[in-house]
């Protein structure tokens, strides 16, 4: 597999440097997530922020700490050597909505099948509360998780590995770095919280109350799905991954935490069924993105093999 978005052989740089740069992206994200949450909580306490504003403050800090560092790292390089995938700003909204639409549609199909099988029981929806929750959650999800994680990991870490390795190893490597971030961020958050006089949260591989193995399996599948979104055809593919990230968080927060979060809609499912549905719609989402990339690659291959002088076939006949 080629390593650049335009095809060609991998750049034969140092493998150690490639892994070092990828891990640096993970370290930036872990540091920003841990420090941003700790400092955001301290700042919210200081100014007396409550409710939604208390969620928004650390989210803004995380993006502020992580994203500019990555952009500065790549800023001095020629455009062809800056493959973060952010693309032109004008393409960002469409790419973002592509990620949301594909992921949301796959979730509807899989969860609809689960509901038909009796695996999921839904509460009575409150449309106004649901729309409000989704809009507010999307802002926090973009700033706290989707934008900084995609920029540091599927942007910086992926591009660093892709400069040296093939696509499969780069995907697995980026996902491995992704799996390290949550645990590392808890260490940073505990240290910064103590430094600013706050209560240090528990450190661990998974959020409190979750089985670490199940959490890491879900995170691994999610990470590979995000790589599939990041490498899907189209301009600004990193924004497609950001849209996929936000859609996943939104669906899961309604599905599994809707009642606790006041989302206006919630569901009940047994642990085994919930895991199957969660992993299932991620797998379908990844399959759609990979399928789109394969079809796009085959289309480009047919065009490149066409003899000189043979007219191009109109799009409607392809």
mmCIF file of C-alpha atoms in Angstrom:
data_model
loop_
_atom_site.group_PDB
_atom_site.id
_atom_site.type_symbol
_atom_site.label_atom_id
_atom_site.label_comp_id
_atom_site.label_asym_id
_atom_site.label_seq_id
_atom_site.Cartn_x
_atom_site.Cartn_y
_atom_site.Cartn_z
ATOM 1 C CA UNK A 1 0.000 0.000 0.000
ATOM 2 C CA UNK A 2 1.197 3.495 -0.682
ATOM 3 C CA UNK A 3 1.873 5.881 2.134
ATOM 4 C CA UNK A 4 0.878 9.212 0.701
ATOM 5 C CA UNK A 5 -2.551 10.447 -0.220
ATOM 6 C CA UNK A 6 -1.481 10.754 -3.807
ATOM 7 C CA UNK A 7 -0.005 7.247 -4.060
ATOM 8 C CA UNK A 8 3.590 6.214 -4.550
ATOM 9 C CA UNK A 9 6.103 4.381 -2.391
ATOM 10 C CA UNK A 10 6.586 5.036 1.303
ATOM 11 C CA UNK A 11 9.140 7.626 2.292
ATOM 12 C CA UNK A 12 12.040 5.642 3.729
ATOM 13 C CA UNK A 13 12.727 7.741 6.787
ATOM 14 C CA UNK A 14 13.769 6.385 10.131
ATOM 15 C CA UNK A 15 11.256 3.969 11.641
ATOM 16 C CA UNK A 16 12.310 5.104 15.109
ATOM 17 C CA UNK A 17 11.647 8.743 14.236
ATOM 18 C CA UNK A 18 8.254 7.836 12.774
ATOM 19 C CA UNK A 19 7.211 6.003 15.940
ATOM 20 C CA UNK A 20 8.651 8.790 18.070
ATOM 21 C CA UNK A 21 6.588 11.414 16.255
ATOM 22 C CA UNK A 22 3.471 9.259 16.512
ATOM 23 C CA UNK A 23 3.968 8.790 20.248
ATOM 24 C CA UNK A 24 4.565 12.519 20.568
ATOM 25 C CA UNK A 25 1.098 13.091 19.125
ATOM 26 C CA UNK A 26 -0.334 10.754 21.742
ATOM 27 C CA UNK A 27 1.641 12.525 24.483
ATOM 28 C CA UNK A 28 0.319 15.911 23.374
ATOM 29 C CA UNK A 29 -3.248 14.605 23.476
ATOM 30 C CA UNK A 30 -2.815 12.907 26.855
ATOM 31 C CA UNK A 31 -1.206 16.022 28.318
ATOM 32 C CA UNK A 32 -3.860 18.344 26.905
ATOM 33 C CA UNK A 33 -6.721 16.098 28.034
ATOM 34 C CA UNK A 34 -5.374 15.633 31.544
ATOM 35 C CA UNK A 35 -4.248 19.218 32.080
ATOM 36 C CA UNK A 36 -7.291 20.718 30.365
ATOM 37 C CA UNK A 37 -9.714 18.753 32.536
ATOM 38 C CA UNK A 38 -7.840 19.540 35.742
ATOM 39 C CA UNK A 39 -7.300 23.228 34.986
ATOM 40 C CA UNK A 40 -10.805 23.575 33.587
ATOM 41 C CA UNK A 41 -12.315 22.166 36.757
ATOM 42 C CA UNK A 42 -10.192 24.516 38.874
ATOM 43 C CA UNK A 43 -11.112 27.525 36.723
ATOM 44 C CA UNK A 44 -14.806 26.616 36.798
ATOM 45 C CA UNK A 45 -14.657 26.443 40.596
ATOM 46 C CA UNK A 46 -12.900 29.794 40.786
ATOM 47 C CA UNK A 47 -15.419 31.660 38.631
ATOM 48 C CA UNK A 48 -18.402 29.736 39.966
ATOM 49 C CA UNK A 49 -19.326 28.197 36.618
ATOM 50 C CA UNK A 50 -22.113 25.644 36.801
ATOM 51 C CA UNK A 51 -24.082 23.414 34.455
ATOM 52 C CA UNK A 52 -23.206 23.532 30.781
ATOM 53 C CA UNK A 53 -20.552 26.206 31.245
ATOM 54 C CA UNK A 54 -18.735 23.903 33.671
ATOM 55 C CA UNK A 55 -18.505 21.313 30.865
ATOM 56 C CA UNK A 56 -17.497 23.883 28.264
ATOM 57 C CA UNK A 57 -14.516 25.395 30.107
ATOM 58 C CA UNK A 58 -12.294 22.269 30.152
ATOM 59 C CA UNK A 59 -13.362 21.426 26.593
ATOM 60 C CA UNK A 60 -12.074 24.772 25.331
ATOM 61 C CA UNK A 61 -8.833 24.337 27.273
ATOM 62 C CA UNK A 62 -8.166 20.850 25.843
ATOM 63 C CA UNK A 63 -8.465 22.038 22.239
ATOM 64 C CA UNK A 64 -6.455 25.169 23.016
ATOM 65 C CA UNK A 65 -3.612 23.105 24.468
ATOM 66 C CA UNK A 66 -3.527 20.378 21.806
ATOM 67 C CA UNK A 67 -4.476 21.694 18.377
ATOM 68 C CA UNK A 68 -2.117 24.702 17.993
ATOM 69 C CA UNK A 69 0.924 22.561 18.892
ATOM 70 C CA UNK A 70 0.216 20.135 16.063
ATOM 71 C CA UNK A 71 -0.533 22.892 13.568
ATOM 72 C CA UNK A 72 2.709 24.676 14.464
ATOM 73 C CA UNK A 73 4.656 21.407 14.063
ATOM 74 C CA UNK A 74 3.468 21.030 10.464
ATOM 75 C CA UNK A 75 3.180 24.724 9.569
ATOM 76 C CA UNK A 76 6.618 25.131 7.998
ATOM 77 C CA UNK A 77 6.320 22.197 5.610
ATOM 78 C CA UNK A 78 5.203 22.373 1.974
ATOM 79 C CA UNK A 79 1.525 21.577 1.422
ATOM 80 C CA UNK A 80 2.314 18.179 -0.094
ATOM 81 C CA UNK A 81 4.266 17.263 3.043
ATOM 82 C CA UNK A 82 1.521 18.355 5.452
ATOM 83 C CA UNK A 83 -0.913 15.448 5.110
ATOM 84 C CA UNK A 84 -2.956 16.126 8.238
ATOM 85 C CA UNK A 85 -6.146 15.851 6.206
ATOM 86 C CA UNK A 86 -7.713 19.125 7.358
ATOM 87 C CA UNK A 87 -7.996 20.213 3.725
ATOM 88 C CA UNK A 88 -9.343 23.604 2.646
ATOM 89 C CA UNK A 89 -11.628 25.234 5.195
ATOM 90 C CA UNK A 90 -14.406 25.447 2.615
ATOM 91 C CA UNK A 91 -14.514 21.630 2.450
ATOM 92 C CA UNK A 92 -14.696 21.119 6.232
ATOM 93 C CA UNK A 93 -18.494 21.413 6.738
ATOM 94 C CA UNK A 94 -19.323 18.912 3.988
ATOM 95 C CA UNK A 95 -16.669 16.456 5.193
ATOM 96 C CA UNK A 96 -17.863 16.793 8.799
ATOM 97 C CA UNK A 97 -21.468 16.148 7.786
ATOM 98 C CA UNK A 98 -20.339 13.136 5.734
ATOM 99 C CA UNK A 99 -18.866 11.581 8.866
ATOM 100 C CA UNK A 100 -21.991 12.361 10.893
ATOM 101 C CA UNK A 101 -24.326 11.062 8.174
ATOM 102 C CA UNK A 102 -22.495 7.784 7.545
ATOM 103 C CA UNK A 103 -22.059 6.983 11.240
ATOM 104 C CA UNK A 104 -25.567 8.053 12.179
ATOM 105 C CA UNK A 105 -27.123 6.044 9.338
ATOM 106 C CA UNK A 106 -25.182 2.913 10.279
ATOM 107 C CA UNK A 107 -26.229 3.359 13.913
ATOM 108 C CA UNK A 108 -29.892 3.671 12.882
ATOM 109 C CA UNK A 109 -29.706 0.477 10.812
ATOM 110 C CA UNK A 110 -27.964 -1.612 13.481
ATOM 111 C CA UNK A 111 -29.920 -0.230 16.439
ATOM 112 C CA UNK A 112 -33.134 -0.573 14.453
ATOM 113 C CA UNK A 113 -32.343 -4.247 13.901
ATOM 114 C CA UNK A 114 -31.566 -4.637 17.605
ATOM 115 C CA UNK A 115 -34.877 -3.017 18.509
ATOM 116 C CA UNK A 116 -36.757 -5.332 16.145
ATOM 117 C CA UNK A 117 -35.084 -8.299 17.832
ATOM 118 C CA UNK A 118 -36.181 -7.044 21.239
ATOM 119 C CA UNK A 119 -32.650 -6.266 22.410
ATOM 120 C CA UNK A 120 -33.345 -2.558 23.014
ATOM 121 C CA UNK A 121 -36.247 -0.849 24.790
ATOM 122 C CA UNK A 122 -36.607 2.898 24.232
ATOM 123 C CA UNK A 123 -38.148 5.539 26.444
ATOM 124 C CA UNK A 124 -40.744 8.020 25.222
ATOM 125 C CA UNK A 125 -38.799 10.713 23.336
ATOM 126 C CA UNK A 126 -38.882 14.404 24.173
ATOM 127 C CA UNK A 127 -37.924 16.005 20.818
ATOM 128 C CA UNK A 128 -37.159 19.474 22.184
ATOM 129 C CA UNK A 129 -34.927 18.140 24.960
ATOM 130 C CA UNK A 130 -33.227 15.739 22.536
ATOM 131 C CA UNK A 131 -32.386 18.454 19.992
ATOM 132 C CA UNK A 132 -31.067 20.717 22.743
ATOM 133 C CA UNK A 133 -28.927 17.934 24.181
ATOM 134 C CA UNK A 134 -27.495 16.929 20.790
ATOM 135 C CA UNK A 135 -26.573 20.525 19.924
ATOM 136 C CA UNK A 136 -24.904 21.235 23.275
ATOM 137 C CA UNK A 137 -23.227 17.846 23.398
ATOM 138 C CA UNK A 138 -21.825 18.328 19.877
ATOM 139 C CA UNK A 139 -20.008 21.518 20.877
ATOM 140 C CA UNK A 140 -18.427 19.905 23.943
ATOM 141 C CA UNK A 141 -17.617 16.695 22.041
ATOM 142 C CA UNK A 142 -15.843 18.606 19.261
ATOM 143 C CA UNK A 143 -13.729 20.702 21.632
ATOM 144 C CA UNK A 144 -13.022 18.136 24.346
ATOM 145 C CA UNK A 145 -12.491 15.014 22.263
ATOM 146 C CA UNK A 146 -13.109 14.981 18.526
ATOM 147 C CA UNK A 147 -11.074 17.956 17.278
ATOM 148 C CA UNK A 148 -8.000 17.532 19.523
ATOM 149 C CA UNK A 149 -7.915 13.718 19.294
ATOM 150 C CA UNK A 150 -8.315 13.617 15.534
ATOM 151 C CA UNK A 151 -5.725 16.358 15.014
ATOM 152 C CA UNK A 152 -3.117 14.754 17.269
ATOM 153 C CA UNK A 153 -3.805 11.100 16.403
ATOM 154 C CA UNK A 154 -5.503 10.530 13.044
ATOM 155 C CA UNK A 155 -3.798 13.729 11.880
ATOM 156 C CA UNK A 156 -0.282 13.941 13.318
ATOM 157 C CA UNK A 157 0.325 10.354 14.457
ATOM 158 C CA UNK A 158 -1.203 8.833 11.313
ATOM 159 C CA UNK A 159 0.767 11.128 8.989
ATOM 160 C CA UNK A 160 3.996 10.440 10.894
ATOM 161 C CA UNK A 161 3.606 6.675 10.534
ATOM 162 C CA UNK A 162 2.295 6.895 6.975
ATOM 163 C CA UNK A 163 5.477 8.684 5.916
ATOM 164 C CA UNK A 164 7.390 5.496 6.720
ATOM 165 C CA UNK A 165 5.039 2.511 6.780
ATOM 166 C CA UNK A 166 2.190 1.019 4.779
ATOM 167 C CA UNK A 167 -1.450 1.670 5.506
ATOM 168 C CA UNK A 168 -2.188 -1.397 7.631
ATOM 169 C CA UNK A 169 0.718 -0.880 10.031
ATOM 170 C CA UNK A 170 -0.004 2.850 10.197
ATOM 171 C CA UNK A 171 -3.644 2.144 11.084
ATOM 172 C CA UNK A 172 -2.700 -0.341 13.787
ATOM 173 C CA UNK A 173 0.039 1.929 15.123
ATOM 174 C CA UNK A 174 -2.219 4.973 15.291
ATOM 175 C CA UNK A 175 -4.855 2.923 17.092
ATOM 176 C CA UNK A 176 -2.266 1.563 19.547
ATOM 177 C CA UNK A 177 -1.244 5.143 20.405
ATOM 178 C CA UNK A 178 -4.945 5.984 20.801
ATOM 179 C CA UNK A 179 -5.318 3.192 23.367
ATOM 180 C CA UNK A 180 -2.502 4.686 25.465
ATOM 181 C CA UNK A 181 -4.025 8.153 25.691
ATOM 182 C CA UNK A 182 -6.855 7.654 28.243
ATOM 183 C CA UNK A 183 -4.654 6.008 30.881
ATOM 184 C CA UNK A 184 -1.829 8.513 30.357
ATOM 185 C CA UNK A 185 -4.264 11.413 30.622
ATOM 186 C CA UNK A 186 -5.497 10.201 34.022
ATOM 187 C CA UNK A 187 -1.916 10.364 35.313
ATOM 188 C CA UNK A 188 -1.527 13.926 34.013
ATOM 189 C CA UNK A 189 -4.902 14.962 35.380
ATOM 190 C CA UNK A 190 -4.101 13.557 38.829
ATOM 191 C CA UNK A 191 -0.777 15.407 38.936
ATOM 192 C CA UNK A 192 -2.171 18.741 37.735
ATOM 193 C CA UNK A 193 -5.189 18.465 40.033
ATOM 194 C CA UNK A 194 -2.918 18.054 43.041
ATOM 195 C CA UNK A 195 -0.783 20.984 41.875
ATOM 196 C CA UNK A 196 -3.773 23.338 41.727
ATOM 197 C CA UNK A 197 -5.261 22.129 44.996
ATOM 198 C CA UNK A 198 -8.026 19.986 43.564
ATOM 199 C CA UNK A 199 -9.049 16.412 44.317
ATOM 200 C CA UNK A 200 -7.047 13.968 42.229
ATOM 201 C CA UNK A 201 -9.296 11.641 40.195
ATOM 202 C CA UNK A 202 -8.518 7.919 40.124
ATOM 203 C CA UNK A 203 -5.943 6.700 37.619
ATOM 204 C CA UNK A 204 -6.575 3.664 35.432
ATOM 205 C CA UNK A 205 -7.032 2.124 32.015
ATOM 206 C CA UNK A 206 -10.785 2.770 31.866
ATOM 207 C CA UNK A 207 -13.288 5.249 33.300
ATOM 208 C CA UNK A 208 -14.623 4.355 36.719
ATOM 209 C CA UNK A 209 -17.112 1.510 36.746
ATOM 210 C CA UNK A 210 -16.191 0.129 33.314
ATOM 211 C CA UNK A 211 -14.512 -3.191 32.619
ATOM 212 C CA UNK A 212 -10.987 -2.356 31.330
ATOM 213 C CA UNK A 213 -10.886 -5.190 28.784
ATOM 214 C CA UNK A 214 -14.290 -4.364 27.300
ATOM 215 C CA UNK A 215 -13.397 -0.668 27.261
ATOM 216 C CA UNK A 216 -10.107 -1.246 25.417
ATOM 217 C CA UNK A 217 -11.785 -3.550 22.878
ATOM 218 C CA UNK A 218 -14.421 -0.900 22.160
ATOM 219 C CA UNK A 219 -11.755 1.809 21.992
ATOM 220 C CA UNK A 220 -9.690 -0.293 19.583
ATOM 221 C CA UNK A 221 -12.612 -0.870 17.211
ATOM 222 C CA UNK A 222 -13.536 2.802 17.486
ATOM 223 C CA UNK A 223 -9.951 3.810 16.687
ATOM 224 C CA UNK A 224 -9.849 1.648 13.557
ATOM 225 C CA UNK A 225 -13.219 3.069 12.476
ATOM 226 C CA UNK A 226 -11.819 6.584 12.826
ATOM 227 C CA UNK A 227 -8.810 5.641 10.683
ATOM 228 C CA UNK A 228 -11.227 4.310 8.057
ATOM 229 C CA UNK A 229 -13.075 7.644 8.147
ATOM 230 C CA UNK A 230 -9.776 9.557 8.014
ATOM 231 C CA UNK A 231 -8.690 7.682 4.863
ATOM 232 C CA UNK A 232 -12.045 7.830 3.066
ATOM 233 C CA UNK A 233 -12.029 9.608 -0.313
ATOM 234 C CA UNK A 234 -12.875 13.273 -0.524
ATOM 235 C CA UNK A 235 -11.346 16.578 0.530
ATOM 236 C CA UNK A 236 -10.662 17.347 4.208
ATOM 237 C CA UNK A 237 -10.894 13.689 5.357
ATOM 238 C CA UNK A 238 -9.817 14.542 8.902
ATOM 239 C CA UNK A 239 -13.096 16.431 9.248
ATOM 240 C CA UNK A 240 -14.904 13.252 8.209
ATOM 241 C CA UNK A 241 -13.192 11.514 11.135
ATOM 242 C CA UNK A 242 -14.195 14.399 13.417
ATOM 243 C CA UNK A 243 -17.818 14.037 12.289
ATOM 244 C CA UNK A 244 -17.660 10.274 12.878
ATOM 245 C CA UNK A 245 -16.222 10.873 16.348
ATOM 246 C CA UNK A 246 -18.976 13.312 17.309
ATOM 247 C CA UNK A 247 -21.725 11.059 15.936
ATOM 248 C CA UNK A 248 -20.414 8.062 17.898
ATOM 249 C CA UNK A 249 -20.288 10.030 21.146
ATOM 250 C CA UNK A 250 -23.757 11.472 20.561
ATOM 251 C CA UNK A 251 -25.357 8.103 19.781
ATOM 252 C CA UNK A 252 -23.755 6.379 22.762
ATOM 253 C CA UNK A 253 -24.559 9.155 25.198
ATOM 254 C CA UNK A 254 -28.224 9.019 24.207
ATOM 255 C CA UNK A 255 -28.330 5.231 24.029
ATOM 256 C CA UNK A 256 -26.508 4.376 27.249
ATOM 257 C CA UNK A 257 -26.598 7.585 29.321
ATOM 258 C CA UNK A 258 -29.665 9.409 28.046
ATOM 259 C CA UNK A 259 -31.618 9.290 31.295
ATOM 260 C CA UNK A 260 -28.679 10.396 33.442
ATOM 261 C CA UNK A 261 -27.744 13.201 31.043
ATOM 262 C CA UNK A 262 -31.287 14.472 30.523
ATOM 263 C CA UNK A 263 -31.000 13.820 26.796
ATOM 264 C CA UNK A 264 -34.733 13.574 26.176
ATOM 265 C CA UNK A 265 -34.435 9.962 25.006
ATOM 266 C CA UNK A 266 -32.778 6.851 26.368
ATOM 267 C CA UNK A 267 -32.659 3.106 25.921
ATOM 268 C CA UNK A 268 -32.215 -0.044 27.940
ATOM 269 C CA UNK A 269 -30.242 -3.026 26.678
ATOM 270 C CA UNK A 270 -28.524 -5.957 28.333
ATOM 271 C CA UNK A 271 -24.715 -5.698 28.594
ATOM 272 C CA UNK A 272 -24.106 -8.398 25.982
ATOM 273 C CA UNK A 273 -26.619 -6.932 23.522
ATOM 274 C CA UNK A 274 -25.289 -3.412 24.104
ATOM 275 C CA UNK A 275 -21.745 -4.547 23.302
ATOM 276 C CA UNK A 276 -22.835 -6.327 20.122
ATOM 277 C CA UNK A 277 -24.821 -3.312 18.926
ATOM 278 C CA UNK A 278 -22.035 -0.868 19.793
ATOM 279 C CA UNK A 279 -19.330 -2.850 18.031
ATOM 280 C CA UNK A 280 -21.737 -3.757 15.237
ATOM 281 C CA UNK A 281 -22.549 -0.251 14.083
ATOM 282 C CA UNK A 282 -18.882 0.752 14.325
ATOM 283 C CA UNK A 283 -17.948 -2.218 12.128
ATOM 284 C CA UNK A 284 -20.620 -1.309 9.574
ATOM 285 C CA UNK A 285 -19.431 2.313 9.584
ATOM 286 C CA UNK A 286 -15.828 1.261 8.988
ATOM 287 C CA UNK A 287 -16.935 -1.073 6.187
ATOM 288 C CA UNK A 288 -18.744 1.765 4.410
ATOM 289 C CA UNK A 289 -15.689 4.038 4.559
ATOM 290 C CA UNK A 290 -13.295 1.294 3.459
ATOM 291 C CA UNK A 291 -15.649 0.310 0.644
ATOM 292 C CA UNK A 292 -15.784 3.908 -0.557
ATOM 293 C CA UNK A 293 -11.993 4.077 -0.561
ATOM 294 C CA UNK A 294 -11.659 0.802 -2.495
ATOM 295 C CA UNK A 295 -14.179 1.918 -5.103
ATOM 296 C CA UNK A 296 -12.439 5.284 -5.454
ATOM 297 C CA UNK A 297 -9.030 3.613 -5.858
ATOM 298 C CA UNK A 298 -10.364 1.250 -8.540
ATOM 299 C CA UNK A 299 -11.921 4.167 -10.387
ATOM 300 C CA UNK A 300 -8.619 6.055 -10.387
ATOM 301 C CA UNK A 301 -6.825 2.909 -11.534
ATOM 302 C CA UNK A 302 -9.145 2.515 -14.538
ATOM 303 C CA UNK A 303 -8.593 6.135 -15.517
ATOM 304 C CA UNK A 304 -4.795 5.807 -15.241
ATOM 305 C CA UNK A 305 -4.789 2.647 -17.385
ATOM 306 C CA UNK A 306 -6.890 4.204 -20.175
ATOM 307 C CA UNK A 307 -4.814 4.504 -23.380
ATOM 308 C CA UNK A 308 -3.901 7.966 -24.587
ATOM 309 C CA UNK A 309 -6.523 9.366 -26.889
ATOM 310 C CA UNK A 310 -9.403 7.348 -25.462
ATOM 311 C CA UNK A 311 -12.091 9.796 -24.312
ATOM 312 C CA UNK A 312 -13.038 9.832 -20.649
ATOM 313 C CA UNK A 313 -16.317 8.062 -19.842
ATOM 314 C CA UNK A 314 -18.898 10.415 -18.343
ATOM 315 C CA UNK A 315 -19.535 10.004 -14.641
ATOM 316 C CA UNK A 316 -23.090 8.745 -15.200
ATOM 317 C CA UNK A 317 -21.768 5.676 -17.058
ATOM 318 C CA UNK A 318 -19.152 4.674 -14.529
#
